[in-house]
Tab-separated table of C-alpha atoms in Angstrom:
chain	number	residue	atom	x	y	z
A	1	UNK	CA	0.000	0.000	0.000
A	2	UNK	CA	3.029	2.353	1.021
A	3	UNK	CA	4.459	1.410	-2.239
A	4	UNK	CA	1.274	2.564	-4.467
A	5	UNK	CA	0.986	5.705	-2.447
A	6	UNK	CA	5.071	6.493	-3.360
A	7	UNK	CA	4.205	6.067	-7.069
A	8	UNK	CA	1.578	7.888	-7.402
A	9	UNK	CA	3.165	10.776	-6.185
A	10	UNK	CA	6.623	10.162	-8.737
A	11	UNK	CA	4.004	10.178	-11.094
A	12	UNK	CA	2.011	13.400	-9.672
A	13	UNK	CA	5.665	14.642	-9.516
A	14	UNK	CA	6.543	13.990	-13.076
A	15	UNK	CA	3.575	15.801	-15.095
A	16	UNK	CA	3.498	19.247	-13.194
A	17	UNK	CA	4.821	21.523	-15.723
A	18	UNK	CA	7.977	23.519	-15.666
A	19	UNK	CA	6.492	26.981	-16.363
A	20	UNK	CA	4.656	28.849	-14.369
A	21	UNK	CA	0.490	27.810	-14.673
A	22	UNK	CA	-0.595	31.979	-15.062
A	23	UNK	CA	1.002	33.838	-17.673
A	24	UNK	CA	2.943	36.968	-16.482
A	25	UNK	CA	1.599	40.641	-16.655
A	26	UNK	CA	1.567	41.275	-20.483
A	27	UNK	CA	2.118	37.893	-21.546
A	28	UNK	CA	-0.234	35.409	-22.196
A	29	UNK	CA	-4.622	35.860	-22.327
A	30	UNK	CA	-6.342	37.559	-19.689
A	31	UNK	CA	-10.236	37.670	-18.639
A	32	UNK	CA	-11.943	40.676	-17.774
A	33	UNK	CA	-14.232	40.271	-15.697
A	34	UNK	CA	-12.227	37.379	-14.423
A	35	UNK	CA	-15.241	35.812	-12.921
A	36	UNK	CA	-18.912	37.588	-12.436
A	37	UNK	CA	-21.995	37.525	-10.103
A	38	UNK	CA	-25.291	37.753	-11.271
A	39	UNK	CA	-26.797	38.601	-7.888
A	40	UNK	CA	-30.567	37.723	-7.361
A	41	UNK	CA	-32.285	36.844	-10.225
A	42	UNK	CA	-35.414	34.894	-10.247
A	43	UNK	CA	-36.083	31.110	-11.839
A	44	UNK	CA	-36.576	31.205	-15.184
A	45	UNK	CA	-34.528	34.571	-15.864
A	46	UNK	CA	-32.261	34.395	-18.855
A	47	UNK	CA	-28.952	37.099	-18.207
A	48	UNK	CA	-26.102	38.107	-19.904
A	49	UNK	CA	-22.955	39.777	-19.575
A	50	UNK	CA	-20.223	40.428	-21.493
A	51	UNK	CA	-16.696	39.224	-21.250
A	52	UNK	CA	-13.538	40.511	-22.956
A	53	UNK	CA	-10.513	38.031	-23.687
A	54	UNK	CA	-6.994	40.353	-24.029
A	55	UNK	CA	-4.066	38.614	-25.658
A	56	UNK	CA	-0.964	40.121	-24.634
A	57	UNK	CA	1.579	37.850	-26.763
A	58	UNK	CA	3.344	38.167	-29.629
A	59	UNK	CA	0.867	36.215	-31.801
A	60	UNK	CA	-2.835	35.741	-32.642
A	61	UNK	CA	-4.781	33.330	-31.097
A	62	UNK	CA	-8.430	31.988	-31.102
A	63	UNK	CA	-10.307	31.786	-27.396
A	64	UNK	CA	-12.908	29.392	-27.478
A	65	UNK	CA	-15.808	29.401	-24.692
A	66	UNK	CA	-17.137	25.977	-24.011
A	67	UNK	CA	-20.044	26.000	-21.891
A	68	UNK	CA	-19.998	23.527	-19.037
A	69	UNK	CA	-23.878	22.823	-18.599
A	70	UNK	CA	-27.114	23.242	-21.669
A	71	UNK	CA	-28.079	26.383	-19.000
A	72	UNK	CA	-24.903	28.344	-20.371
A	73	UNK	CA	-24.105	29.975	-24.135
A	74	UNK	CA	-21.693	32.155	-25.588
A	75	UNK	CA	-22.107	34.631	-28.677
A	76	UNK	CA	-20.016	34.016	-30.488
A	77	UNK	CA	-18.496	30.555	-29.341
A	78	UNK	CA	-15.077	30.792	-30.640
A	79	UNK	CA	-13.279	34.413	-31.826
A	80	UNK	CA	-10.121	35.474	-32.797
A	81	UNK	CA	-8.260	37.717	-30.479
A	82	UNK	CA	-4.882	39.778	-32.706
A	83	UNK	CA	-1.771	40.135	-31.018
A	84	UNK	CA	-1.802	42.639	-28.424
A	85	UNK	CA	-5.652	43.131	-28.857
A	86	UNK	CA	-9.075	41.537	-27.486
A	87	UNK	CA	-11.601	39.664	-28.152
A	88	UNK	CA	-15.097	39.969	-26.732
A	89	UNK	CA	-18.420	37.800	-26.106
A	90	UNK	CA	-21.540	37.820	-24.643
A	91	UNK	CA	-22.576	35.253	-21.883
A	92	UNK	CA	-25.543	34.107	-21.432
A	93	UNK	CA	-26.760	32.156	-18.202
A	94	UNK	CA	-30.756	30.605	-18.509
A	95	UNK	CA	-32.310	29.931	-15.054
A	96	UNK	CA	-34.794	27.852	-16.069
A	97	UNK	CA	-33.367	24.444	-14.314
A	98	UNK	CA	-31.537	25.895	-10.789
A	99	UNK	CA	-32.777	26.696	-8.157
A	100	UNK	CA	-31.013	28.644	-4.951
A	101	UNK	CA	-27.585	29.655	-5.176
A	102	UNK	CA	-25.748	28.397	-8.066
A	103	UNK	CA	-22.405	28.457	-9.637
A	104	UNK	CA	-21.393	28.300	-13.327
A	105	UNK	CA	-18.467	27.352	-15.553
A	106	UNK	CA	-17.343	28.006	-18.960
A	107	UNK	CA	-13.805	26.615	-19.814
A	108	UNK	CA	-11.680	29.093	-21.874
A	109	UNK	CA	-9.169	27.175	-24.737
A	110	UNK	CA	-6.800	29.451	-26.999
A	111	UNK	CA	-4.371	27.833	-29.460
C-alpha cells in the first residue's frame, strides 16, 4: 500500500509543468471580468454579460468558450483575439433548471 501511495506521487511529480500555470503581466490571455456575479435573479430569468478576452503575446490566437452545462451559451463561441488586442463575447446564463444559489463554468481554450 506504502508502495502505491510512493508512485503515485513520482508520477504526480513527473507531469506538473515547468512553467509557471498563469502567464505573467503582459504575456499570455487575460479575462476581464475574471469571474462575475449575477446577484438575485429569479427562476426562469435568462442574463447576460459580457466578457472581454486580451491577448498580450506576440501572436494571434483563437479563445474558445465551451459551456460547461445546456443552461450556459456564448455569442459568439469561438473568436479570434490579434496580437496585443481583445476579443469579446456575450454570456448568457438561462435559469430555467436551478434553483437557490448556483455556480457556473465556462472553460476558456486558446491555441
Amino acid at each position: 500500500m506504502r508502495r502505491a501511495g510512493l508512485l503515485a506521487a513520482l508520477i504526480a511529480a513527473a507531469v506538473v509543468p515547468a512553467r509557471p500555470a498563469y502567464p505573467t503581466p503582459g504575456q499570455g490571455l487575460s479575462l476581464s471580468p475574471a469571474s462575475h456575479d449575477f446577484g438575485m435573479i429569479m427562476q426562469g430569468d435568462i442574463v447576460e454579460t459580457a466578457l472581454v478576452a486580451t491577448n498580450g503575446s506576440g501572436r494571434a490566437v483563437t479563445v474558445t468558450l465551451v459551456p460547461l452545462c445546456d443552461c450556459l451559451s456564448s455569442s459568439p463561441a469561438s473568436a479570434v483575439a490579434p496580437a496585443g488586442g481583445s476579443a469579446s463575447f456575450t454570456l448568457r446564463y438561462d435559469s430555467r433548471d436551478d434553483t437557490g444559489i448556483t455556480r457556473k463554468n465556462f472553460l476558456v481554450t486558446s491555441d
